[in-house]
Amino acid sequence: MPTDYAKNCERQLESLRDKEDITILAIESSCDETACAVTRGRNVLSSVIASQIEIHKRYGGVVPEIASRNHVMAVSQITSEAIERAGIKPDDIDCVAVTYGAGLLGALLVGVSFAKAYAYALGKPLIAVNHIRGHVAANYIADPDLKPPYICLIASGGHTAIVKVDAIEDIKLLGSTQDDACGEAFDKVARVLGLPYPGGPEIQKLAREGKPSVLLPTPLKNSEGYDFSYSGLKTAVINYVHTKEQKKEEYSKADVACSFQEKAVEIMTDAAVRAAEDNGLDTLVIAGGVAANERLREVMRNKAGKKGFKVYYPPLNLCTDNAAMIASEAYNLIRTGAKPADITLDASATVKITDVSPRV
Ligand code: KG4
Ligand code: ZN
């Protein structure tokens, strides 16, 4: 039996569907960032991020239990700050959005529980957002002229995939990693080179001083699909470093970082450009934490430029985890007729890119 609150939320979402300047408060807590943003339409009124990187650095990666506890301590204050910086009152909020997955279960639960309570207290609808689709939606904030259809390369710490976006709500998976995600490989290679977490920005910095002189394999080279494998590439780098160290031979860490980054970028950009060609599309989009990589952006621009394709990617602060992208995906969902999340909404550690809303 739907409650009065549930029925009321459904009505509210129906009437918001045709409104352009919907005010959304979004919460994101899937990994090591507690984030809250307020958006109006595609405009970001505020975006507050409390990063836990300094806390997890000493362990060389994210410790899930520590992440959850820090989300609990931060979420309320971050939300108040986002509202204050946006210059709105809680009553101005039309809808609350929250990441329900994918991510660390305990970390997600903090955001989900808080958002459910917040939406209920305001008497406003709650929208459950798939984090991976949020990364794609970050691009609509950055480039309001971006319109499907396009090919999107999603590369983050947990996912690496090529998707075909036929409409804002219609995303088809063309290929994905068979093992490690690209960001995960950056983090693991960084660790073997003695660089701190998160490894992506550190590899990028060190790679600027190196040459791509270390020969590395191209996994799944002859496959016709768009799947990736980053585990083999990562292992090849680790073996190279360990062999050099065992033999007490000199080697350049900068060259290793540069060679790994070049290969990682080559694999992703080749697949994305091929996917665009095969599908007769001329627009390429990059999303996710690894989209912040300067070399990935440059190589994608070059390869796409040669084919006459357009390339879109978000500014750096919208590539890595943030809540504005969650609000942007919630906006897509509301405008395409989504139903509000139920008050029994649960977090999911794993979700598929094609999951528009939670499986119940
Ligand atoms: O999207 P994100 O913030 O979190 C997940 O949803 O996973 O992505 C984090 C990942 C980390 O693996 C991090 O090392 C990587 O993105 N990353 C980068 C860069 N900045 C962040 N990788 C390569 N180059 C960068 N500049
Ligand atoms: Zn992410």
PDB file of N, CA, C and O and ligand atoms in Angstrom, residues 33 131 135 155-158 183-184 186-187 198-201 204 288-290 292-294 319-321, ligand 1:
ATOM      1  N   GLU A  33      34.833  10.283  -1.066  1.00  0.00           N
ATOM      2  CA  GLU A  33      34.454  11.694  -1.074  1.00  0.00           C
ATOM      3  C   GLU A  33      33.033  11.824  -0.546  1.00  0.00           C
ATOM      4  O   GLU A  33      32.134  11.151  -1.049  1.00  0.00           O
ATOM      5  N   HIS A 131      25.737   5.700  -9.971  1.00  0.00           N
ATOM      6  CA  HIS A 131      26.965   6.510  -9.977  1.00  0.00           C
ATOM      7  C   HIS A 131      27.643   6.556 -11.356  1.00  0.00           C
ATOM      8  O   HIS A 131      28.126   7.615 -11.786  1.00  0.00           O
ATOM      9  N   HIS A 135      28.572   9.831 -13.874  1.00  0.00           N
ATOM     10  CA  HIS A 135      29.808  10.288 -14.533  1.00  0.00           C
ATOM     11  C   HIS A 135      29.516  10.752 -15.956  1.00  0.00           C
ATOM     12  O   HIS A 135      30.043  11.777 -16.412  1.00  0.00           O
ATOM     13  N   ALA A 155      35.850   5.827 -17.726  1.00  0.00           N
ATOM     14  CA  ALA A 155      37.056   5.259 -17.108  1.00  0.00           C
ATOM     15  C   ALA A 155      37.200   5.826 -15.708  1.00  0.00           C
ATOM     16  O   ALA A 155      37.448   7.015 -15.526  1.00  0.00           O
ATOM     17  N   SER A 156      37.020   4.958 -14.719  1.00  0.00           N
ATOM     18  CA  SER A 156      37.137   5.417 -13.329  1.00  0.00           C
ATOM     19  C   SER A 156      37.907   4.377 -12.527  1.00  0.00           C
ATOM     20  O   SER A 156      38.496   3.465 -13.096  1.00  0.00           O
ATOM     21  N   GLY A 157      37.861   4.529 -11.198  1.00  0.00           N
ATOM     22  CA  GLY A 157      38.570   3.579 -10.349  1.00  0.00           C
ATOM     23  C   GLY A 157      37.872   2.233 -10.301  1.00  0.00           C
ATOM     24  O   GLY A 157      38.493   1.212 -10.007  1.00  0.00           O
ATOM     25  N   GLY A 158      36.582   2.207 -10.584  1.00  0.00           N
ATOM     26  CA  GLY A 158      35.833   0.955 -10.494  1.00  0.00           C
ATOM     27  C   GLY A 158      35.317   0.435 -11.822  1.00  0.00           C
ATOM     28  O   GLY A 158      34.915  -0.728 -11.910  1.00  0.00           O
ATOM     29  N   GLY A 183      41.451   2.964 -13.864  1.00  0.00           N
ATOM     30  CA  GLY A 183      41.912   3.754 -12.715  1.00  0.00           C
ATOM     31  C   GLY A 183      42.590   2.872 -11.669  1.00  0.00           C
ATOM     32  O   GLY A 183      43.589   3.260 -11.050  1.00  0.00           O
ATOM     33  N   GLU A 184      42.040   1.677 -11.514  1.00  0.00           N
ATOM     34  CA  GLU A 184      42.609   0.705 -10.572  1.00  0.00           C
ATOM     35  C   GLU A 184      44.035   0.340 -11.010  1.00  0.00           C
ATOM     36  O   GLU A 184      44.944   0.229 -10.181  1.00  0.00           O
ATOM     37  N   PHE A 186      46.048   2.250 -12.806  1.00  0.00           N
ATOM     38  CA  PHE A 186      46.877   3.430 -12.509  1.00  0.00           C
ATOM     39  C   PHE A 186      47.296   3.393 -11.035  1.00  0.00           C
ATOM     40  O   PHE A 186      48.450   3.623 -10.698  1.00  0.00           O
ATOM     41  N   ASP A 187      46.328   3.089 -10.155  1.00  0.00           N
ATOM     42  CA  ASP A 187      46.616   3.087  -8.713  1.00  0.00           C
ATOM     43  C   ASP A 187      47.617   1.995  -8.343  1.00  0.00           C
ATOM     44  O   ASP A 187      48.513   2.202  -7.523  1.00  0.00           O
ATOM     45  N   PRO A 198      45.831   8.757  -4.479  1.00  0.00           N
ATOM     46  CA  PRO A 198      45.480   7.977  -5.665  1.00  0.00           C
ATOM     47  C   PRO A 198      46.549   8.095  -6.747  1.00  0.00           C
ATOM     48  O   PRO A 198      47.111   9.179  -6.957  1.00  0.00           O
ATOM     49  N   GLY A 199      46.800   6.985  -7.423  1.00  0.00           N
ATOM     50  CA  GLY A 199      47.949   6.906  -8.310  1.00  0.00           C
ATOM     51  C   GLY A 199      47.829   7.659  -9.627  1.00  0.00           C
ATOM     52  O   GLY A 199      48.848   8.066 -10.192  1.00  0.00           O
ATOM     53  N   GLY A 200      46.589   7.841 -10.120  1.00  0.00           N
ATOM     54  CA  GLY A 200      46.421   8.446 -11.448  1.00  0.00           C
ATOM     55  C   GLY A 200      47.136   9.776 -11.613  1.00  0.00           C
ATOM     56  O   GLY A 200      47.986   9.935 -12.502  1.00  0.00           O
ATOM     57  N   PRO A 201      46.840  10.766 -10.742  1.00  0.00           N
ATOM     58  CA  PRO A 201      47.496  12.070 -10.898  1.00  0.00           C
ATOM     59  C   PRO A 201      49.018  11.981 -10.710  1.00  0.00           C
ATOM     60  O   PRO A 201      49.764  12.745 -11.324  1.00  0.00           O
ATOM     61  N   GLN A 204      50.569  10.595 -13.887  1.00  0.00           N
ATOM     62  CA  GLN A 204      50.523  11.660 -14.896  1.00  0.00           C
ATOM     63  C   GLN A 204      51.681  12.650 -14.702  1.00  0.00           C
ATOM     64  O   GLN A 204      52.353  13.033 -15.651  1.00  0.00           O
ATOM     65  N   GLY A 288      34.394  10.013 -16.033  1.00  0.00           N
ATOM     66  CA  GLY A 288      35.010   9.255 -14.930  1.00  0.00           C
ATOM     67  C   GLY A 288      36.321   9.873 -14.489  1.00  0.00           C
ATOM     68  O   GLY A 288      36.875  10.740 -15.163  1.00  0.00           O
ATOM     69  N   GLY A 289      36.836   9.404 -13.350  1.00  0.00           N
ATOM     70  CA  GLY A 289      38.049   9.976 -12.766  1.00  0.00           C
ATOM     71  C   GLY A 289      39.231  10.017 -13.717  1.00  0.00           C
ATOM     72  O   GLY A 289      39.995  10.989 -13.740  1.00  0.00           O
ATOM     73  N   VAL A 290      39.390   8.965 -14.534  1.00  0.00           N
ATOM     74  CA  VAL A 290      40.543   8.907 -15.436  1.00  0.00           C
ATOM     75  C   VAL A 290      40.404   9.922 -16.582  1.00  0.00           C
ATOM     76  O   VAL A 290      41.386  10.291 -17.225  1.00  0.00           O
ATOM     77  N   ALA A 292      40.176  12.817 -16.211  1.00  0.00           N
ATOM     78  CA  ALA A 292      40.991  13.970 -15.793  1.00  0.00           C
ATOM     79  C   ALA A 292      42.408  13.877 -16.364  1.00  0.00           C
ATOM     80  O   ALA A 292      43.161  14.850 -16.318  1.00  0.00           O
ATOM     81  N   ASN A 293      42.764  12.714 -16.901  1.00  0.00           N
ATOM     82  CA  ASN A 293      44.143  12.514 -17.365  1.00  0.00           C
ATOM     83  C   ASN A 293      44.451  13.377 -18.601  1.00  0.00           C
ATOM     84  O   ASN A 293      43.794  13.267 -19.632  1.00  0.00           O
ATOM     85  N   GLU A 294      45.495  14.210 -18.472  1.00  0.00           N
ATOM     86  CA  GLU A 294      45.803  15.168 -19.547  1.00  0.00           C
ATOM     87  C   GLU A 294      46.181  14.474 -20.849  1.00  0.00           C
ATOM     88  O   GLU A 294      45.852  14.938 -21.937  1.00  0.00           O
ATOM     89  N   CYS A 319      35.202  15.528 -13.248  1.00  0.00           N
ATOM     90  CA  CYS A 319      35.631  14.179 -13.679  1.00  0.00           C
ATOM     91  C   CYS A 319      35.644  13.234 -12.486  1.00  0.00           C
ATOM     92  O   CYS A 319      35.059  12.154 -12.525  1.00  0.00           O
ATOM     93  N   THR A 320      36.358  13.626 -11.430  1.00  0.00           N
ATOM     94  CA  THR A 320      36.411  12.771 -10.236  1.00  0.00           C
ATOM     95  C   THR A 320      35.108  12.940  -9.455  1.00  0.00           C
ATOM     96  O   THR A 320      34.306  13.832  -9.745  1.00  0.00           O
ATOM     97  N   ASP A 321      34.915  12.055  -8.461  1.00  0.00           N
ATOM     98  CA  ASP A 321      33.606  11.975  -7.807  1.00  0.00           C
ATOM     99  C   ASP A 321      33.132  13.313  -7.231  1.00  0.00           C
ATOM    100  O   ASP A 321      33.882  14.015  -6.555  1.00  0.00           O
TER     101      ASP A 321
HETATM  102  O1  KG4 B   1      35.573   8.448 -10.803  1.00  0.00           O
HETATM  103  P1  KG4 B   1      36.505   8.391  -9.654  1.00  0.00           P
HETATM  104  O2  KG4 B   1      36.765   9.659  -8.887  1.00  0.00           O
HETATM  105  O3  KG4 B   1      36.026   7.325  -8.613  1.00  0.00           O
HETATM  106  C1  KG4 B   1      35.410   6.129  -9.008  1.00  0.00           C
HETATM  107  O4  KG4 B   1      34.200   6.160  -9.334  1.00  0.00           O
HETATM  108  O5  KG4 B   1      36.147   5.130  -9.060  1.00  0.00           O
HETATM  109  O6  KG4 B   1      37.873   7.808 -10.206  1.00  0.00           O
HETATM  110  C2  KG4 B   1      38.966   7.627  -9.381  1.00  0.00           C
HETATM  111  C3  KG4 B   1      40.105   7.069 -10.225  1.00  0.00           C
HETATM  112  C4  KG4 B   1      41.315   6.676  -9.412  1.00  0.00           C
HETATM  113  O7  KG4 B   1      41.713   5.382  -9.788  1.00  0.00           O
HETATM  114  C5  KG4 B   1      42.346   7.723  -9.798  1.00  0.00           C
HETATM  115  O8  KG4 B   1      43.679   7.264  -9.738  1.00  0.00           O
HETATM  116  C6  KG4 B   1      41.936   8.047 -11.217  1.00  0.00           C
HETATM  117  O9  KG4 B   1      40.531   8.041 -11.191  1.00  0.00           O
HETATM  118  N1  KG4 B   1      42.429   9.351 -11.661  1.00  0.00           N
HETATM  119  C7  KG4 B   1      43.295   9.523 -12.669  1.00  0.00           C
HETATM  120  C8  KG4 B   1      43.589  10.903 -12.733  1.00  0.00           C
HETATM  121  N2  KG4 B   1      42.863  11.539 -11.765  1.00  0.00           N
HETATM  122  C9  KG4 B   1      42.154  10.570 -11.115  1.00  0.00           C
HETATM  123  N3  KG4 B   1      43.871   8.618 -13.490  1.00  0.00           N
HETATM  124  C10 KG4 B   1      44.743   9.083 -14.400  1.00  0.00           C
HETATM  125  N4  KG4 B   1      45.086  10.377 -14.515  1.00  0.00           N
HETATM  126  C11 KG4 B   1      44.520  11.321 -13.716  1.00  0.00           C
HETATM  127  N5  KG4 B   1      44.872  12.609 -13.845  1.00  0.00           N
END
